[in-house]
Amino acid sequence: MKGARRAAVLAALVTLPLGLTPAVAGAVAEGPVFVGGEAQPVFDPKDVVRESLWVRAPVDSDRDGHDDEVYTEVVRQKATDRGLKVPVVFFNSPYFSGGNDVANHDVDVELYVPNRRGGYDKRDGSLLKAEADERIAAAVGPNPAPIRSGRYEDYFLSRGFAMVYAESLGTGKSTGCPTSGGHNETVGSKSVVDWLNGRATARDAAGAPVVAGWTTGKVGMMGVSYNGTLPNAVAATGVEGLEAIVPIAAISSWYDYYRADGAVVAPGGFQGEDLDVLAEYVYTREDREVCKPVIADVAARQDRVTGDYSEFWDERNYVKDAAKVRAAVLAVHGLSDWNVKVKHVSQWYDALRRHGVEHKIWLHQAAHTDPDTLRPVEWRRTINRWFSHYLYGIDNGIEREPKATIQREDKTTWVDEADWPAPGTSTARVYPWAGGTTKGALRFESVPGNAVVETLRDDASKLAEDLIDLPASGNRLSYATRPTAEPLRFSGVARVDLAISFDRPAANVTALLVDRAPDGTSHVITRGWTDPQNRVSPSRTKPIEPGKRYRVEVELEPNDYVVPSGHRVEFVLISSDHDYTLRPDPGAGLSVDLTSTVVELPVVGGIAALRRSVG
């Protein structure tokens, strides 16, 4: 996101009041009360102590010779001055002090070809210093107003949880530098948890030490988007005292936010954004010079040229450290979220489950939002019980309940299931048959013969959704099943294994799975992208020889979707995806051998269910 649009979106996510009555009027208590396993609103959320302090973090990201400091605000019940000890709900954010007006990268560029001279604007891979200076000249700066969550503060305070807020390094009143998911950022956030457990020091504005003698040391973190990503990052350190997290619409690996299997891609709606743009956006500390070299280094190392996975991206991959997580994780995501795509929650949740971490998942039909805007009563009961159990030790059984809560397509039905993807899901394979420039078929058996080749030509100026709906086009290939005889549910990850050749040494490859209604309207169920130069590994660019056939796999974004009766399932192949990929000049040719191409669908009930529906 950028500028005013990002600010408006984040303000809505972080501070928008819901209008629910959070506590019993005039409530006064000296200790928490639990009924039915839920903390009750027995504290007056206005009768509080507010503290401002700076927590020392053992990292020097601004390279000034001093440890960075994390600006932190505490809001706690006055009863904690009389001996009550309470756990903490911790919100960490780079957005509390707003953001800068930052330009995104140009995406109308040619694709990288190894060893080719010219043709690619190298400035798109690393910012010139003058550009960086200009792009962060108009800063918002530290926000003098107190930090608070209008959505959750009164709710948690009234129920016996203290609230702690912290500004990420390089933002607001914190020192250090923003690096969009870098190690220093994680250390800064972790240091607040350490301070709450007596393992880190803090000072007030006068320099006097501040200790957290009022807390039990048990901490829960939560937040939406970037604010939900920080809980993932801190949990992946294994820090003691972080007992539970609620990451909502959160990133689990920053590579998968800005890249896809070697391809440079965008968060939905924010073409051209990248790690450096985001770092510049949140760079709101008072010193406008000290972090410029750090952000320029981010711009160079993020590598918009090859798109390869590297040590730089590995530093920002929390999935690889899932085994270290001690905190119980309630993961929340929108199935229509194309900003932080569903892969983030899917791969994180799967890794946590494999490593025996306490886990639960909420999936809803909306996009990049908090479920508090969708199902507030049930949602607040869930997070109340989650934190009551893991922060107060209340045996309310939440850890023994079904692991998955899913909102269905009608927007009113919510179902609880044993886990996610849905139990009973298995891969069902279908195969494209000739006719893709108009409408080929998807069948249960592969095309016979040695080679049946169909070709498309790239045109990045055309929207994928428009290409899908054209009755015939040389810019896409489309293959459809018969109409479904009964509803068909997908749950998990779909893949396409292509036998494909190119008439140029570089091209985008985009695969889409589409729901086609009887009236001809379409809905994109999911999509995925790859750079065929990374066909061996996301970490390795390997040149393409024009005319040579390659095996190229495209993994589509995970989803949970029910195709209604009477609809068709379509597989569509295009090259560039206007809203997500880089957009080279039109003309690249892609040729697909249908005899060796397969589409793999995650069907609840497997191949038997697919045959009953479209066989």
XYZ file of C-alpha atoms in Angstrom:
615
model
C 0.000 0.000 0.000
C 1.087 3.586 -0.262
C 0.242 7.096 0.870
C -3.231 8.078 1.932
C -4.736 4.781 0.820
C -2.497 2.710 3.077
C -3.080 5.115 5.967
C -6.857 4.864 5.571
C -6.839 1.062 5.375
C -4.585 0.677 8.407
C -6.474 3.204 10.467
C -9.597 1.136 9.896
C -7.846 -2.086 10.902
C -6.116 -0.700 13.982
C -8.409 1.904 15.536
C -11.982 1.720 14.229
C -14.410 1.480 17.183
C -17.012 -1.255 16.902
C -19.673 0.350 19.078
C -20.207 -2.685 21.314
C -20.538 -2.033 25.036
C -17.208 -3.387 26.342
C -17.878 -3.430 30.071
C -20.497 -3.178 32.761
C -21.004 0.515 33.550
C -19.223 1.525 36.740
C -17.663 -1.907 37.191
C -15.025 -2.058 39.926
C -13.041 -5.150 40.877
C -9.792 -6.158 42.523
C -9.388 -9.378 40.551
C -10.578 -11.098 37.369
C -13.831 -13.048 37.212
C -14.508 -15.964 34.864
C -17.884 -17.391 33.869
C -18.188 -20.285 31.453
C -14.450 -20.102 30.823
C -14.585 -16.452 29.754
C -13.151 -13.397 31.497
C -15.949 -11.048 32.545
C -16.080 -7.216 32.262
C -15.583 -6.422 35.946
C -12.917 -3.675 35.717
C -13.583 -0.062 34.801
C -11.567 0.423 31.582
C -11.213 4.137 32.368
C -9.732 3.576 35.837
C -6.239 2.837 34.572
C -2.558 3.713 34.863
C -0.827 4.818 31.654
C 2.950 4.680 31.288
C 5.308 5.684 28.476
C 8.754 4.121 28.300
C 11.560 2.949 26.028
C 12.641 -0.716 26.076
C 16.274 -1.444 25.258
C 16.739 -3.883 22.372
C 20.096 -5.670 21.888
C 20.557 -4.555 18.292
C 21.996 -1.436 16.632
C 20.118 -1.240 13.338
C 20.711 2.509 12.848
C 24.459 1.977 13.320
C 24.869 4.831 15.818
C 26.876 2.811 18.348
C 23.973 2.454 20.791
C 21.372 -0.233 21.326
C 18.039 0.565 19.683
C 15.101 1.525 21.872
C 11.465 0.542 21.404
C 8.906 3.158 22.380
C 6.243 1.421 24.466
C 2.991 2.458 26.134
C 1.377 0.511 28.969
C -2.284 0.705 29.990
C -3.104 -1.282 33.131
C -5.774 -1.484 35.787
C -5.187 0.725 38.861
C -5.619 -2.398 40.963
C -2.152 -3.420 39.715
C -0.752 -0.636 41.936
C -2.350 -2.436 44.864
C -0.765 -5.818 44.212
C -2.878 -7.332 41.432
C -0.768 -9.015 38.748
C -2.257 -9.380 35.285
C -1.239 -10.830 31.899
C -0.751 -8.659 28.833
C -2.313 -8.320 25.400
C 0.459 -6.790 23.299
C -0.054 -4.844 20.056
C 3.115 -4.004 18.108
C 2.962 -1.897 14.938
C 5.011 0.219 12.527
C 1.878 2.259 11.734
C 1.044 4.058 14.992
C 2.743 7.244 13.703
C 1.278 7.097 10.202
C 3.415 6.906 7.067
C 5.121 8.732 4.230
C 3.924 9.318 0.681
C 6.065 6.805 -1.209
C 6.116 5.920 -4.917
C 5.951 2.272 -5.952
C 8.288 0.638 -8.473
C 7.527 0.726 -12.182
C 6.196 -2.671 -13.268
C 6.011 -1.976 -17.001
C 9.487 -3.424 -17.550
C 11.021 -6.270 -19.510
C 11.755 -9.530 -17.728
C 15.283 -10.419 -16.675
C 17.334 -12.553 -19.034
C 20.674 -13.851 -17.679
C 23.736 -12.486 -19.474
C 21.694 -10.180 -21.695
C 22.936 -6.617 -22.032
C 20.323 -3.886 -21.682
C 16.569 -4.292 -21.794
C 16.028 -4.176 -18.036
C 16.030 -1.022 -15.969
C 18.528 -1.888 -13.240
C 17.365 1.069 -11.183
C 14.234 -0.940 -10.506
C 16.400 -3.360 -8.527
C 18.312 -0.862 -6.412
C 17.309 2.715 -5.721
C 19.698 5.523 -6.472
C 20.523 7.515 -3.335
C 18.947 10.662 -4.756
C 15.716 8.779 -5.397
C 15.691 7.376 -1.887
C 16.236 10.821 -0.401
C 13.362 12.276 -2.411
C 10.980 9.439 -1.657
C 11.265 9.826 2.126
C 11.478 13.600 2.280
C 7.894 14.236 3.398
C 7.657 12.345 6.669
C 4.708 12.214 9.032
C 6.928 11.844 12.108
C 6.210 10.664 15.662
C 2.609 10.881 16.795
C 2.211 12.832 20.066
C -1.195 11.277 20.807
C -1.482 8.245 23.103
C -1.626 4.900 21.334
C -4.786 2.879 21.786
C -6.905 0.273 20.039
C -10.422 1.627 19.793
C -11.590 -1.840 18.838
C -10.083 -3.888 21.660
C -8.625 -1.745 24.460
C -11.704 -1.334 26.649
C -12.735 -4.919 25.964
C -9.532 -6.430 27.333
C -8.932 -3.910 30.134
C -12.385 -4.531 31.553
C -11.679 -8.266 31.619
C -8.387 -8.166 33.488
C -5.802 -7.972 30.731
C -3.310 -5.086 30.577
C -2.678 -3.519 27.185
C 0.816 -2.844 25.876
C 1.569 -1.022 22.622
C 4.963 -0.651 20.956
C 6.229 1.178 17.887
C 8.472 -0.880 15.610
C 12.087 0.153 15.215
C 12.548 3.196 13.004
C 8.947 4.325 13.497
C 7.464 7.041 15.675
C 9.337 7.537 18.917
C 11.446 4.372 18.600
C 15.049 4.481 17.435
C 16.604 1.989 15.020
C 15.613 1.490 11.388
C 12.687 -0.162 9.615
C 13.681 -3.151 7.474
C 10.309 -4.761 6.632
C 10.490 -8.010 8.549
C 14.232 -8.029 9.204
C 15.957 -9.547 12.225
C 16.298 -6.206 13.999
C 12.551 -5.636 13.845
C 11.875 -9.039 15.428
C 14.449 -8.390 18.154
C 12.824 -5.057 18.946
C 9.392 -6.625 19.368
C 10.760 -9.594 21.312
C 12.525 -7.205 23.704
C 9.161 -5.928 24.954
C 8.187 -9.504 25.867
C 11.585 -9.857 27.568
C 11.010 -6.625 29.520
C 7.616 -7.870 30.696
C 9.448 -10.940 32.030
C 12.331 -9.061 33.672
C 14.938 -9.981 31.051
C 15.295 -6.529 29.442
C 15.593 -3.000 30.771
C 13.512 0.097 30.087
C 13.600 3.800 30.958
C 11.122 6.631 31.143
C 11.471 10.039 29.482
C 13.676 11.257 32.358
C 15.976 8.266 32.059
C 14.770 6.524 35.225
C 14.465 2.713 35.131
C 11.002 1.237 34.628
C 10.163 -2.307 35.665
C 7.038 -4.371 34.963
C 6.376 -5.614 38.481
C 2.627 -5.497 37.905
C 2.421 -8.356 35.383
C 2.439 -12.135 35.562
C 4.769 -12.101 32.531
C 2.297 -14.040 30.428
C 1.837 -12.285 27.081
C -0.554 -12.640 24.165
C 0.136 -10.813 20.892
C -2.399 -10.003 18.199
C -2.926 -7.697 15.248
C -3.999 -7.414 11.624
C -1.728 -7.420 8.534
C 1.783 -6.144 9.425
C 0.567 -5.881 13.034
C -0.337 -9.581 12.853
C 2.924 -10.500 11.159
C 4.978 -9.297 14.135
C 3.373 -11.900 16.456
C 4.420 -14.610 13.980
C 7.962 -13.234 13.930
C 8.290 -13.037 17.715
C 6.713 -16.456 18.272
C 9.232 -17.957 15.825
C 12.053 -16.937 18.204
C 10.655 -19.231 20.906
C 10.732 -16.413 23.469
C 9.571 -17.445 26.927
C 6.508 -15.648 28.238
C 4.758 -15.333 24.886
C 1.975 -17.804 25.598
C -0.475 -17.129 22.765
C -0.741 -15.199 19.521
C -3.618 -14.228 17.234
C -2.140 -13.340 13.815
C -4.884 -11.942 11.568
C -4.272 -11.604 7.793
C -0.592 -12.014 8.663
C 2.540 -12.693 6.629
C 4.437 -15.913 7.382
C 7.260 -15.444 4.841
C 7.959 -12.049 3.267
C 9.256 -13.708 0.101
C 5.754 -15.033 -0.525
C 4.322 -11.552 -0.073
C 6.402 -9.937 -2.837
C 7.563 -12.963 -4.879
C 6.138 -16.229 -6.200
C 8.494 -19.035 -7.134
C 11.014 -16.639 -8.696
C 8.442 -14.230 -10.139
C 8.215 -10.646 -8.903
C 4.584 -10.232 -7.821
C 2.541 -7.618 -5.975
C 0.164 -7.646 -3.034
C -3.327 -7.381 -4.482
C -4.166 -3.765 -5.290
C -0.636 -2.439 -4.767
C 1.281 -3.115 -7.968
C 4.949 -2.194 -7.658
C 5.170 -2.200 -3.882
C 8.180 -4.002 -2.396
C 10.092 -4.311 0.858
C 11.969 -1.043 0.365
C 8.767 0.872 -0.396
C 7.185 -0.424 2.804
C 10.303 0.413 4.851
C 10.264 3.946 3.474
C 6.562 4.268 4.175
C 6.920 3.474 7.903
C 10.176 5.416 8.420
C 8.582 7.999 10.736
C 11.186 8.544 13.471
C 12.383 12.133 13.853
C 15.854 11.607 12.361
C 15.329 11.711 8.589
C 18.897 10.790 7.592
C 20.208 7.946 9.709
C 18.186 5.120 8.100
C 18.616 6.072 4.440
C 21.658 3.789 3.912
C 19.831 0.923 5.652
C 16.764 1.265 3.415
C 18.963 1.593 0.326
C 20.559 -1.720 1.331
C 17.098 -3.306 1.566
C 16.313 -1.973 -1.924
C 19.442 -3.563 -3.383
C 19.224 -6.914 -1.591
C 15.527 -7.552 -2.238
C 16.530 -8.225 -5.884
C 13.693 -7.234 -8.186
C 15.902 -8.387 -11.059
C 16.018 -12.195 -10.664
C 13.305 -12.629 -8.017
C 15.384 -15.398 -6.437
C 14.989 -16.579 -2.853
C 18.138 -15.726 -0.881
C 19.584 -15.330 2.636
C 17.991 -11.889 2.652
C 14.534 -13.456 2.249
C 15.357 -16.412 4.490
C 15.872 -13.951 7.360
C 12.233 -12.971 6.862
C 10.855 -16.520 6.681
C 9.140 -17.493 9.928
C 7.832 -20.828 8.630
C 11.294 -22.390 8.797
C 11.359 -21.673 12.545
C 7.922 -23.083 13.377
C 9.539 -25.767 15.578
C 10.697 -23.019 17.965
C 7.191 -21.687 18.586
C 6.000 -22.045 22.197
C 2.916 -19.852 21.864
C -0.519 -21.259 21.057
C -1.555 -19.891 17.655
C -5.076 -18.829 16.664
C -4.533 -18.044 12.970
C -7.130 -15.967 11.120
C -7.397 -15.223 7.400
C -9.803 -14.151 4.689
C -10.293 -16.582 1.827
C -10.690 -13.547 -0.451
C -7.515 -11.841 0.776
C -5.280 -11.061 -2.207
C -3.130 -8.626 -0.255
C -1.701 -11.105 2.244
C -2.553 -14.200 0.276
C -3.951 -17.388 1.801
C -0.622 -19.192 1.342
C 0.669 -17.311 4.364
C -1.781 -18.809 6.815
C -1.815 -22.181 5.044
C 1.932 -22.860 5.197
C 2.265 -21.399 8.705
C -0.643 -23.438 10.069
C 0.630 -26.631 8.451
C 4.137 -26.142 9.858
C 2.805 -25.455 13.361
C 0.652 -28.575 13.261
C 3.551 -30.734 12.079
C 5.664 -29.500 14.986
C 2.994 -30.098 17.619
C 2.258 -26.433 18.364
C -1.197 -25.676 19.824
C -3.215 -24.383 16.887
C -6.630 -23.226 15.728
C -7.741 -21.511 12.508
C -10.530 -19.103 11.516
C -11.205 -18.670 7.783
C -13.757 -16.159 6.530
C -15.019 -15.075 3.107
C -13.950 -11.422 3.336
C -10.651 -9.953 2.219
C -7.979 -8.191 4.277
C -9.855 -7.562 7.518
C -10.456 -8.456 11.151
C -13.268 -10.971 11.845
C -14.442 -8.533 14.526
C -16.086 -6.681 11.634
C -17.882 -9.840 10.476
C -18.974 -11.922 13.464
C -18.131 -9.811 16.514
C -19.969 -11.692 19.256
C -18.636 -15.147 18.393
C -15.210 -13.784 17.506
C -14.793 -11.970 20.815
C -15.917 -15.041 22.700
C -13.226 -17.022 20.884
C -10.359 -14.639 21.606
C -11.607 -14.184 25.168
C -11.546 -17.933 25.749
C -8.197 -18.234 23.911
C -6.483 -15.673 26.137
C -8.372 -16.766 29.286
C -7.037 -20.271 28.775
C -3.464 -19.526 27.726
C -2.813 -16.363 29.778
C -4.874 -17.091 32.906
C -4.809 -20.903 32.829
C -8.596 -21.298 32.796
C -9.638 -24.823 31.772
C -12.381 -23.892 29.325
C -11.704 -26.677 26.822
C -10.889 -24.454 23.859
C -7.802 -26.492 23.037
C -9.966 -29.630 22.711
C -12.553 -28.132 20.370
C -12.617 -28.488 16.557
C -9.563 -26.764 15.137
C -11.203 -25.009 12.189
C -14.011 -22.443 11.945
C -14.952 -21.568 8.356
C -17.427 -19.085 6.923
C -19.153 -20.455 3.835
C -19.919 -18.650 0.575
C -23.420 -17.527 1.597
C -21.693 -15.250 4.194
C -24.145 -16.372 6.914
C -23.171 -19.997 7.517
C -20.195 -20.760 9.775
C -19.071 -24.351 10.307
C -16.688 -25.971 12.762
C -14.547 -28.807 11.423
C -11.892 -31.089 12.867
C -9.066 -29.307 11.034
C -8.051 -27.617 7.788
C -7.679 -28.510 4.949
C -10.887 -30.453 5.403
C -10.413 -34.078 6.487
C -11.022 -36.420 3.567
C -9.365 -34.103 1.036
C -7.095 -35.733 -1.508
C -5.633 -34.870 -4.905
C -7.788 -35.529 -7.966
C -6.161 -35.199 -11.397
C -7.760 -33.916 -14.582
C -6.239 -33.323 -18.002
C -6.762 -30.583 -20.618
C -7.926 -31.554 -24.096
C -7.555 -29.550 -27.308
C -9.535 -26.390 -28.004
C -8.044 -24.035 -25.426
C -8.161 -20.883 -27.560
C -11.948 -21.194 -27.407
C -12.881 -23.732 -24.724
C -11.159 -27.085 -24.402
C -12.272 -29.849 -22.070
C -10.962 -31.065 -18.707
C -11.239 -34.867 -18.579
C -10.230 -37.735 -16.314
C -7.842 -39.250 -18.853
C -4.880 -37.649 -20.573
C -4.829 -36.767 -24.269
C -3.625 -39.753 -26.306
C -0.768 -39.461 -28.766
C 2.776 -38.182 -28.799
C 2.148 -34.411 -28.802
C -0.880 -32.141 -28.916
C 0.436 -28.592 -28.655
C -1.575 -25.405 -28.081
C -0.105 -21.894 -28.041
C -0.871 -18.518 -26.511
C 0.802 -15.109 -26.781
C 1.366 -12.821 -23.827
C -0.416 -9.477 -23.589
C 0.158 -7.937 -20.160
C -2.086 -4.975 -21.007
C -5.180 -7.194 -20.684
C -6.715 -8.111 -17.345
C -6.814 -11.803 -16.538
C -10.518 -11.523 -15.725
C -11.218 -10.087 -19.181
C -9.219 -12.798 -20.934
C -11.116 -15.466 -19.012
C -14.464 -14.212 -20.315
C -13.534 -13.857 -23.975
C -15.234 -16.526 -26.154
C -11.972 -16.933 -28.066
C -8.499 -15.497 -27.596
C -4.936 -16.117 -28.637
C -3.794 -14.673 -25.297
C -5.088 -17.458 -23.087
C -5.876 -21.166 -23.054
C -9.010 -22.370 -21.276
C -10.275 -25.867 -20.404
C -13.506 -26.735 -18.580
C -15.216 -29.704 -16.933
C -18.809 -30.691 -17.523
C -21.375 -28.896 -15.317
C -21.325 -30.186 -11.745
C -24.120 -32.591 -10.863
C -23.640 -31.875 -7.156
C -21.637 -29.303 -5.167
C -17.895 -29.822 -5.364
C -15.589 -28.607 -2.596
C -11.920 -27.731 -2.923
C -9.847 -27.436 0.272
C -6.128 -26.734 0.118
C -3.626 -26.288 -2.700
C -4.212 -26.850 -6.428
C -1.253 -27.352 -8.785
C -0.662 -27.464 -12.508
C 2.201 -29.494 -13.975
C 2.951 -28.123 -17.437
C 4.959 -29.452 -20.369
C 5.769 -26.077 -21.887
C 8.148 -24.264 -24.227
C 8.792 -20.578 -24.916
C 9.835 -18.611 -27.974
C 11.723 -16.098 -25.805
C 14.303 -16.559 -23.050
C 11.966 -15.055 -20.403
C 8.223 -15.157 -19.739
C 5.683 -15.054 -16.939
C 3.469 -18.089 -16.348
C 0.092 -17.642 -14.628
C -2.477 -20.358 -13.886
C -6.041 -19.715 -12.752
C -8.847 -21.911 -11.460
C -12.270 -20.500 -12.365
C -15.896 -21.135 -11.394
C -18.113 -20.677 -14.489
C -21.819 -20.169 -13.741
C -24.590 -21.368 -16.087
C -25.261 -17.760 -17.156
C -21.671 -17.450 -18.360
C -20.364 -15.254 -15.539
C -17.083 -16.269 -13.947
C -15.338 -16.091 -10.596
C -11.623 -16.672 -10.069
C -11.354 -19.292 -7.328
C -7.584 -19.022 -7.100
C -4.489 -18.219 -9.127
C -0.744 -18.777 -9.052
C 2.435 -17.573 -10.745
C 5.944 -18.784 -11.515
C 9.098 -17.741 -13.317
C 10.087 -20.699 -15.538
C 13.712 -19.663 -15.051
C 13.195 -20.868 -11.462
C 11.737 -24.222 -12.486
C 14.425 -26.070 -10.476
C 14.297 -23.905 -7.339
C 13.047 -20.487 -6.186
C 16.673 -19.843 -5.192
C 18.167 -20.491 -8.613
C 17.675 -18.693 -11.921
C 18.430 -21.114 -14.763
C 18.249 -19.773 -18.346
C 15.535 -20.861 -20.749
C 16.436 -22.021 -24.233
C 13.724 -20.894 -26.687
C 11.955 -23.822 -28.316
C 13.038 -26.350 -25.683
C 10.286 -28.067 -23.705
C 10.421 -27.911 -19.907
C 8.499 -29.281 -16.946
C 7.133 -26.274 -15.067
C 4.907 -26.535 -11.992
C 2.600 -23.739 -10.883
C 1.305 -23.889 -7.323
C -1.922 -21.921 -6.948
C -2.881 -20.042 -3.796
C -4.654 -22.292 -1.259
C -8.388 -21.895 -0.841
C -11.552 -23.491 0.503
C -14.331 -23.172 -2.032
C -17.589 -24.918 -2.924
C -18.519 -24.982 -6.616
C -22.346 -25.006 -6.800
C -24.343 -27.523 -8.790
C -24.619 -26.701 -12.488
C -21.319 -24.764 -12.620
C -18.187 -25.725 -14.518
C -14.607 -25.744 -13.234
C -12.139 -24.144 -15.633
C -8.364 -24.187 -15.773
C -7.034 -21.080 -17.545
C -3.421 -20.447 -18.538
C -2.074 -16.984 -19.343
C 1.387 -15.463 -19.268
C 1.509 -12.074 -17.489
C -1.131 -11.245 -14.882
C -1.743 -7.498 -15.232
C -2.637 -6.864 -11.580
C 0.117 -8.976 -10.021
C 3.185 -9.689 -12.191
C 5.695 -7.528 -14.016
C 4.287 -6.390 -17.357
C 6.680 -6.797 -20.307
C 5.787 -5.732 -23.845
C 3.273 -8.095 -25.528
C 4.359 -10.955 -27.747
C 6.025 -13.769 -25.799
C 4.776 -17.144 -27.046
C 4.032 -20.116 -24.768
C 3.377 -23.594 -26.233
C 1.835 -26.306 -24.043
C 1.961 -30.033 -24.794
C -1.400 -31.280 -23.535
C -0.352 -34.931 -23.609
C 2.008 -34.288 -20.671
C 0.096 -31.608 -18.739
C -1.977 -32.319 -15.618
C -4.148 -30.256 -13.274
C -4.215 -31.406 -9.625
C -7.255 -30.389 -7.564
C -7.616 -30.671 -3.740
C -11.075 -32.258 -3.672
C -12.933 -33.106 -0.477
C -13.749 -36.737 -1.119
C -10.981 -37.077 -3.692
C -11.346 -38.510 -7.166
C -14.599 -40.326 -6.288
C -16.303 -37.046 -5.369
C -14.975 -35.385 -8.518
C -16.292 -38.205 -10.723
C -19.728 -38.063 -9.069
C -19.893 -34.360 -9.721
C -18.460 -33.909 -13.235
C -17.864 -37.445 -14.482
